[in-house]
Coordinates of C-alpha atoms and ligand atoms in Angstrom, one line a residue:
M680 CA 193.4 191.8 -216.5
G681 CA 192.5 192.5 -212.7
N682 CA 190.4 195.0 -211.5
R683 CA 191.6 196.7 -208.4
N684 CA 189.3 196.8 -205.6
P685 CA 188.6 199.8 -203.3
L686 CA 190.9 198.6 -200.6
D687 CA 193.6 199.0 -203.1
R688 CA 192.8 202.9 -203.5
R689 CA 192.8 202.8 -199.5
S690 CA 196.1 201.4 -199.1
A691 CA 197.4 204.1 -201.7
L692 CA 195.8 206.7 -199.7
K693 CA 197.9 205.6 -196.5
V694 CA 200.8 205.8 -198.4
M695 CA 200.0 209.0 -200.0
G696 CA 199.6 210.3 -196.5
G697 CA 203.2 210.0 -195.9
A698 CA 203.8 212.1 -198.8
S699 CA 201.8 214.9 -198.1
A700 CA 202.8 215.0 -194.4
A701 CA 206.5 215.6 -196.0
A702 CA 205.2 217.9 -198.5
L703 CA 203.9 220.0 -195.5
G704 CA 207.2 220.1 -194.1
L705 CA 205.9 218.0 -191.1
R706 CA 208.9 216.4 -189.4
A707 CA 208.1 212.7 -189.1
F708 CA 209.9 210.4 -186.3
P709 CA 212.2 208.0 -188.2
T710 CA 210.6 204.7 -188.9
P711 CA 212.1 201.6 -190.2
A712 CA 212.7 201.0 -194.0
I713 CA 210.4 198.4 -194.1
A714 CA 207.4 199.9 -192.1
Q715 CA 207.9 202.9 -195.0
G716 CA 207.9 200.4 -197.7
A717 CA 205.4 199.7 -200.7
P718 CA 202.7 197.5 -199.6
I719 CA 202.6 194.2 -200.1
K720 CA 201.1 193.4 -203.2
V721 CA 198.9 190.2 -203.4
G722 CA 197.8 188.4 -206.9
F723 CA 195.0 186.6 -206.8
M724 CA 194.7 184.3 -209.7
L725 CA 191.0 182.7 -209.6
P726 CA 188.1 181.6 -211.7
Y727 CA 186.0 184.7 -211.1
T728 CA 184.0 183.8 -213.9
G729 CA 182.4 180.3 -215.4
T730 CA 181.5 177.2 -213.4
Y731 CA 183.5 177.8 -210.4
A732 CA 183.1 181.4 -210.2
A733 CA 181.3 181.4 -207.0
L734 CA 184.3 179.6 -205.2
A735 CA 186.5 182.3 -206.4
K736 CA 184.4 185.2 -205.0
N737 CA 184.1 183.5 -201.6
I738 CA 187.7 182.8 -201.2
D739 CA 188.5 186.4 -202.3
N740 CA 186.1 187.6 -200.1
A741 CA 187.3 185.8 -196.5
F742 CA 190.9 186.4 -197.5
R743 CA 190.3 190.0 -197.8
Q744 CA 188.1 189.6 -194.5
Y745 CA 191.1 188.2 -192.5
V746 CA 193.6 190.9 -193.6
A747 CA 190.7 193.6 -192.5
E748 CA 190.5 192.0 -189.0
K749 CA 194.4 192.5 -188.9
G750 CA 194.0 196.2 -189.9
D751 CA 194.6 196.0 -193.4
K752 CA 198.5 194.9 -192.6
L753 CA 200.7 192.1 -193.4
G754 CA 203.7 192.2 -191.1
G755 CA 203.2 196.0 -190.6
R756 CA 203.0 196.6 -193.9
A757 CA 199.8 197.8 -196.2
V758 CA 198.5 195.5 -198.8
E759 CA 197.9 196.0 -202.2
Y760 CA 195.3 193.5 -204.5
V761 CA 195.7 192.5 -207.9
T762 CA 193.0 190.0 -209.5
V763 CA 193.4 187.8 -212.8
D764 CA 190.4 185.8 -213.9
D765 CA 192.0 182.4 -214.5
Q766 CA 188.5 181.2 -216.1
A767 CA 189.3 177.5 -214.8
E768 CA 191.1 177.5 -218.3
P769 CA 194.5 175.4 -218.0
S770 CA 195.5 176.6 -221.4
K771 CA 195.6 180.0 -220.4
A772 CA 197.0 179.3 -217.0
T773 CA 200.9 180.0 -218.0
D774 CA 200.1 183.3 -219.3
N775 CA 198.2 184.3 -216.5
M776 CA 200.4 183.6 -214.0
N777 CA 203.2 185.3 -215.9
K778 CA 201.1 188.3 -215.7
L779 CA 201.1 188.2 -211.8
V780 CA 204.6 187.3 -211.5
D781 CA 206.5 189.0 -214.6
R782 CA 204.3 192.0 -215.0
E783 CA 202.6 193.1 -211.8
K784 CA 205.4 191.8 -210.1
V785 CA 203.2 190.8 -207.1
D786 CA 205.1 189.6 -203.9
V787 CA 202.6 186.4 -203.6
V788 CA 200.1 184.7 -205.3
V789 CA 197.2 183.5 -204.2
G790 CA 195.5 180.7 -206.4
T791 CA 193.8 178.8 -207.5
V792 CA 190.5 176.6 -207.9
H793 CA 191.0 174.1 -210.8
S794 CA 193.7 171.5 -210.2
G795 CA 194.5 171.5 -214.0
V796 CA 195.1 175.6 -214.0
Q797 CA 197.1 174.7 -210.4
M798 CA 200.1 172.7 -211.9
A799 CA 200.5 175.5 -214.3
M800 CA 200.9 177.9 -211.5
V801 CA 203.4 175.2 -209.5
K802 CA 205.5 174.9 -212.3
I803 CA 206.4 178.8 -212.4
A804 CA 206.3 179.1 -208.6
R805 CA 209.2 176.4 -208.6
E806 CA 211.0 177.9 -211.4
T807 CA 210.7 182.0 -210.0
S808 CA 210.5 180.9 -206.2
K809 CA 207.4 183.0 -205.8
L810 CA 205.4 182.4 -202.8
L811 CA 202.3 180.6 -203.8
I812 CA 199.5 179.8 -201.7
I813 CA 196.8 177.6 -202.9
P814 CA 193.5 178.6 -201.3
N815 CA 191.4 175.4 -202.9
A816 CA 192.8 173.2 -205.8
G817 CA 193.4 170.0 -204.4
V818 CA 195.8 168.3 -207.3
D819 CA 197.8 165.8 -205.4
A820 CA 201.3 166.5 -206.9
A821 CA 201.0 170.1 -205.4
T822 CA 202.3 168.7 -202.2
R823 CA 203.4 165.7 -203.1
A824 CA 206.2 165.3 -205.9
A825 CA 206.1 168.7 -206.9
C826 CA 206.2 170.0 -203.4
A827 CA 208.5 173.2 -202.6
P828 CA 209.3 175.2 -199.8
N829 CA 207.9 178.6 -201.2
I830 CA 204.3 176.5 -202.0
F831 CA 201.8 176.5 -199.7
R832 CA 198.1 174.9 -199.5
S833 CA 195.3 176.3 -197.0
S834 CA 192.6 173.5 -198.6
F835 CA 193.1 170.2 -199.2
S836 CA 194.5 167.6 -201.1
N837 CA 192.4 165.6 -203.8
W838 CA 193.2 162.6 -201.8
Q839 CA 191.7 164.0 -198.4
P840 CA 188.1 164.1 -198.4
S841 CA 187.5 161.5 -200.8
F842 CA 189.5 158.6 -199.3
P843 CA 187.4 159.1 -196.1
T844 CA 184.1 158.8 -198.4
G845 CA 185.0 155.2 -199.4
K846 CA 184.9 154.1 -195.7
V847 CA 181.6 155.9 -194.9
M848 CA 179.7 154.2 -197.9
A849 CA 181.2 151.0 -196.8
D850 CA 180.1 151.4 -193.3
D851 CA 176.4 152.3 -194.4
G852 CA 176.6 148.8 -196.2
H853 CA 177.3 149.3 -199.8
K854 CA 179.2 146.8 -201.6
A855 CA 178.9 147.9 -205.4
A856 CA 179.3 151.6 -206.7
M857 CA 179.5 153.6 -209.5
T858 CA 181.3 156.7 -209.8
I859 CA 181.0 159.9 -212.0
T860 CA 183.0 163.0 -212.1
W861 CA 184.6 165.4 -214.6
K862 CA 187.3 164.0 -216.6
Y863 CA 190.4 166.1 -215.2
A864 CA 192.7 165.8 -212.4
A865 CA 190.7 166.6 -209.6
G866 CA 187.9 164.4 -210.8
E867 CA 190.7 161.5 -211.3
E868 CA 192.3 162.1 -208.1
C869 CA 189.0 162.1 -206.1
V870 CA 187.9 158.8 -207.7
A871 CA 191.1 157.4 -206.9
A872 CA 191.2 158.3 -203.2
F873 CA 187.5 156.9 -203.0
K874 CA 188.3 153.7 -204.5
E875 CA 191.2 153.1 -202.4
G876 CA 188.9 153.9 -199.2
F877 CA 185.8 152.0 -200.4
G878 CA 188.1 149.2 -201.5
K879 CA 189.4 148.9 -197.7
G880 CA 185.8 148.7 -196.4
G881 CA 185.0 145.5 -199.1
G882 CA 183.4 147.6 -201.6
Q883 CA 183.9 147.6 -205.3
V884 CA 183.3 149.9 -208.1
V885 CA 181.4 148.6 -210.8
G886 CA 181.4 151.5 -213.4
E887 CA 183.1 154.9 -213.7
L888 CA 181.3 157.7 -215.9
W889 CA 183.6 160.6 -217.1
V890 CA 182.1 164.1 -218.0
P891 CA 184.2 166.5 -220.0
F892 CA 185.0 169.6 -218.1
P893 CA 182.9 171.9 -217.3
E894 CA 180.0 170.3 -219.4
V895 CA 176.7 169.8 -217.3
E896 CA 174.7 167.7 -219.7
F897 CA 174.2 164.7 -217.4
Q898 CA 171.3 162.8 -219.0
S899 CA 172.9 159.9 -220.8
F900 CA 175.2 159.7 -217.7
L901 CA 172.2 159.3 -215.3
T902 CA 170.7 156.9 -217.8
Q903 CA 173.5 154.7 -217.5
I904 CA 173.5 154.5 -213.7
A905 CA 169.4 153.8 -213.9
E906 CA 170.2 151.1 -216.0
K907 CA 173.2 149.5 -213.7
K908 CA 171.3 149.9 -210.2
P909 CA 174.7 150.1 -208.5
D910 CA 174.4 150.2 -204.6
A911 CA 175.4 153.9 -204.4
V912 CA 176.9 156.7 -206.4
F913 CA 180.3 158.3 -205.5
A914 CA 180.5 162.0 -207.5
F915 CA 182.7 164.9 -207.7
F916 CA 181.3 167.9 -209.0
A917 CA 181.6 171.5 -207.6
G918 CA 180.1 175.1 -208.2
G919 CA 177.6 175.8 -210.9
G920 CA 178.1 171.9 -212.1
A921 CA 177.3 170.3 -208.6
V922 CA 174.1 172.5 -208.4
K923 CA 173.1 171.2 -212.0
F924 CA 174.3 167.4 -211.2
V925 CA 172.4 167.1 -208.0
K926 CA 168.9 168.6 -209.2
D927 CA 169.3 166.3 -212.3
Y928 CA 169.9 163.3 -210.2
A929 CA 166.8 163.7 -208.0
A930 CA 164.6 164.8 -210.8
L931 CA 165.4 161.5 -212.6
G932 CA 164.0 160.0 -209.5
L933 CA 167.7 158.5 -208.5
R934 CA 167.9 159.9 -204.8
K935 CA 165.9 157.2 -202.9
S936 CA 167.0 154.2 -205.2
V937 CA 170.9 154.9 -205.6
P938 CA 172.0 157.0 -202.7
L939 CA 174.4 159.5 -203.8
Y940 CA 177.6 160.2 -201.8
G941 CA 180.4 162.4 -202.6
P942 CA 183.2 165.0 -200.9
G943 CA 181.6 168.0 -199.7
F944 CA 182.1 170.0 -202.6
L945 CA 178.9 168.6 -204.1
T946 CA 177.0 170.4 -201.3
D947 CA 178.9 173.3 -200.1
G948 CA 178.3 176.9 -201.6
T949 CA 175.3 175.2 -203.4
L950 CA 172.7 174.3 -201.1
P951 CA 170.3 177.2 -201.8
A952 CA 170.4 176.8 -205.6
Q953 CA 170.0 172.5 -205.1
G954 CA 167.0 173.2 -202.4
E955 CA 165.0 170.1 -201.6
A956 CA 167.1 167.9 -204.3
A957 CA 170.1 168.0 -201.8
E958 CA 168.1 167.1 -198.6
G959 CA 169.8 163.8 -197.0
L960 CA 172.8 164.0 -199.0
K961 CA 175.9 162.5 -197.2
T962 CA 179.3 164.0 -197.9
T963 CA 182.7 164.3 -196.4
L964 CA 184.8 167.6 -196.0
H965 CA 186.7 169.5 -193.6
Y966 CA 184.0 171.9 -192.9
A967 CA 180.4 171.7 -191.8
D968 CA 178.0 174.7 -191.5
D969 CA 177.6 173.7 -187.8
L970 CA 181.0 173.3 -186.3
N971 CA 180.2 176.0 -183.5
N972 CA 183.7 176.4 -182.2
P973 CA 184.4 179.7 -181.1
A974 CA 186.7 180.6 -184.4
D975 CA 183.9 179.3 -186.5
K976 CA 181.2 181.6 -184.8
A977 CA 183.4 184.5 -185.0
F978 CA 184.3 184.0 -188.8
R979 CA 180.7 183.5 -189.6
A980 CA 179.2 186.4 -187.7
A981 CA 181.6 188.6 -189.3
Y982 CA 181.2 187.3 -193.0
Q983 CA 177.7 187.5 -193.0
K984 CA 177.9 191.1 -191.5
R985 CA 180.6 192.0 -194.0
Y986 CA 179.3 190.5 -197.2
N987 CA 175.7 189.6 -196.7
A988 CA 176.3 186.1 -197.2
E989 CA 176.6 182.8 -195.6
P990 CA 180.4 181.6 -195.9
D991 CA 181.1 178.2 -197.1
V992 CA 184.5 175.7 -197.2
Y993 CA 186.0 177.8 -200.0
S994 CA 185.7 180.9 -197.6
V995 CA 187.3 178.9 -194.9
Q996 CA 190.4 178.1 -197.3
G997 CA 190.5 181.9 -198.3
Y998 CA 190.5 183.2 -194.8
D999 CA 193.0 180.5 -193.6
A1000 CA 195.1 181.3 -197.0
A1001 CA 195.3 184.9 -195.4
A1002 CA 196.1 183.6 -191.6
L1003 CA 198.9 181.6 -193.2
L1004 CA 200.4 185.0 -194.8
V1005 CA 199.9 186.8 -191.8
I1006 CA 201.9 184.2 -189.9
G1007 CA 204.7 184.3 -192.2
M1008 CA 205.0 188.3 -192.8
D1009 CA 204.5 188.8 -188.9
A1010 CA 207.5 186.3 -188.4
A1011 CA 209.6 188.5 -190.9
K1012 CA 208.4 191.8 -189.8
G1013 CA 207.1 192.4 -193.0
D1014 CA 210.1 192.0 -194.9
I1015 CA 209.0 189.7 -198.0
N1016 CA 212.6 188.9 -198.7
A1017 CA 213.1 187.0 -195.4
K1018 CA 212.1 183.8 -197.2
D1019 CA 213.5 181.4 -194.7
A1020 CA 211.8 183.2 -191.6
I1021 CA 208.3 183.4 -193.9
Y1022 CA 208.5 179.9 -194.7
K1023 CA 209.6 178.5 -191.4
A1024 CA 206.6 180.3 -189.4
M1025 CA 204.4 179.1 -192.2
R1026 CA 205.4 175.4 -192.1
G1027 CA 205.2 175.7 -188.2
A1028 CA 201.4 177.2 -188.1
K1029 CA 199.4 175.9 -186.0
I1030 CA 195.9 177.5 -186.9
D1031 CA 192.7 178.0 -184.7
S1032 CA 190.6 177.7 -188.2
P1033 CA 186.9 177.8 -188.3
R1034 CA 187.3 174.3 -189.6
G1035 CA 188.9 173.2 -186.4
P1036 CA 192.7 172.6 -185.7
M1037 CA 194.8 173.1 -188.8
T1038 CA 198.6 172.3 -188.9
M1039 CA 200.8 171.9 -192.1
S1040 CA 202.6 168.5 -193.0
A1041 CA 206.3 168.7 -193.7
A1042 CA 204.7 168.9 -197.5
N1043 CA 203.0 172.0 -196.6
N1044 CA 199.5 170.7 -196.7
P1045 CA 196.6 171.2 -194.0
I1046 CA 196.4 168.4 -191.5
Q1047 CA 192.7 168.3 -190.4
N1048 CA 189.7 166.7 -189.5
I1049 CA 187.5 165.5 -192.3
Y1050 CA 183.9 165.4 -191.3
L1051 CA 181.0 163.2 -192.3
R1052 CA 178.1 166.1 -192.7
E1053 CA 174.6 165.5 -193.9
V1054 CA 172.3 167.7 -195.6
K1055 CA 169.4 168.7 -193.4
N1056 CA 167.1 172.0 -193.9
G1057 CA 169.3 173.5 -196.1
K1058 CA 172.4 173.2 -194.4
N1059 CA 175.4 170.6 -194.3
T1060 CA 175.1 169.6 -190.5
Y1061 CA 177.8 167.8 -188.9
V1062 CA 177.2 164.1 -188.3
K1063 CA 180.9 163.0 -186.8
I1064 CA 184.3 163.1 -187.6
A1065 CA 185.1 160.6 -190.3
A1066 CA 188.9 160.7 -190.4
E1067 CA 190.6 162.9 -187.4
A1068 CA 193.9 164.9 -188.0
L1069 CA 194.2 163.3 -191.5
A1070 CA 197.3 164.2 -193.3
D1071 CA 197.8 163.6 -196.9
P1072 CA 200.5 160.8 -197.3
G1073 CA 202.8 163.7 -199.5
T1074 CA 204.3 160.9 -201.6
G1075 CA 207.3 161.8 -203.5
C1076 CA 207.8 165.2 -201.7
R1077 CA 211.4 166.3 -201.3
M1078 CA 211.9 169.9 -200.0
A1079 CA 215.0 171.2 -201.8
Ligands
LIG663 C1 189.9 171.1 -208.1 O1 189.9 171.2 -209.5 O2 191.0 170.9 -207.4 C2 188.7 171.4 -207.5 C3 187.9 172.5 -208.0 C4 186.7 172.5 -207.2 C5 186.6 172.0 -205.6 C6 187.5 171.0 -205.3 C7 188.7 170.9 -206.2

């Protein structure tokens, strides 16, 4: 169960500061009840350990950065953080979510990364009407059939980055592709979206390989690719798994003979560890390392200063999760019970994100550009917009 970070203590001290003024007999001017209220309690449910640990850290880092940039206030109220390590483990997801909602009584849950864990969280958020902001997991249903007024996503649906990869590969002249991914919701939905885009461009999938999550023994799968010799390969892996996959792919000499593509999770946040093995890889994603818009420049500089590290797409998603929450809480002047005002403001958000313009769809999923990037000198460099202001279809979403 969650370790509290130093910000919590700072928030607590601010609250205690008011009490000691009273104890000293100082007469305070009356302030609105909400301003005097308890801190807003934000519960992070993220995979702080395991193959997605780096993703969790970067989401958490950038969320706190955004709130700090707003004076450590949400709608005028101090913030307290609680963290739960969900280990990207679906079988523990219900218990972990219940810890935050029932035991910790958080005001808002921010999580998670893994699509399978996410669905358990979505179920509880729907049952309890707890505000849930998804800072990564792309599981399509969260903003399709299982959408709800209290569930928002600051990241992507699994369909969004992978559908354009299909067109990019077809435009590059590839006709026959193989796919390889982890066998769970995110991998399945990314492959389905890719097949849709590739098929529209006249391409055909000639083989599908499925690796149990979170295994990273790729050798036997890569041998099958070498034997089949497709024109190209589409792969979804992320975090530690993506590092190992890209290195193994290059080590087997496949990189030159069978070009590798994927949604940008394959190379985002992973390049220092992948090194030369990732050079030249083309991926599609809602972020690139050199977008160079003013919001991105400011965000990257502040992140580097605060954490002495480079941000990535996961940091951007954490940053924008906080931006969404601030928009909601400011509209409600810090009253977490003013649900209509909070949700209305979040739905209408127009965020000048480091990724470029971001608005929310009717299903509470980002509408955003998807960029084609190419790895050059250890950076995911911008090539072009692969799909402009792309909205997930939101199929089956009926807001209650
Ligand atoms: C997912 O499980 O939805 C996911 C995990 C890592 C990167 C992208 C998607």
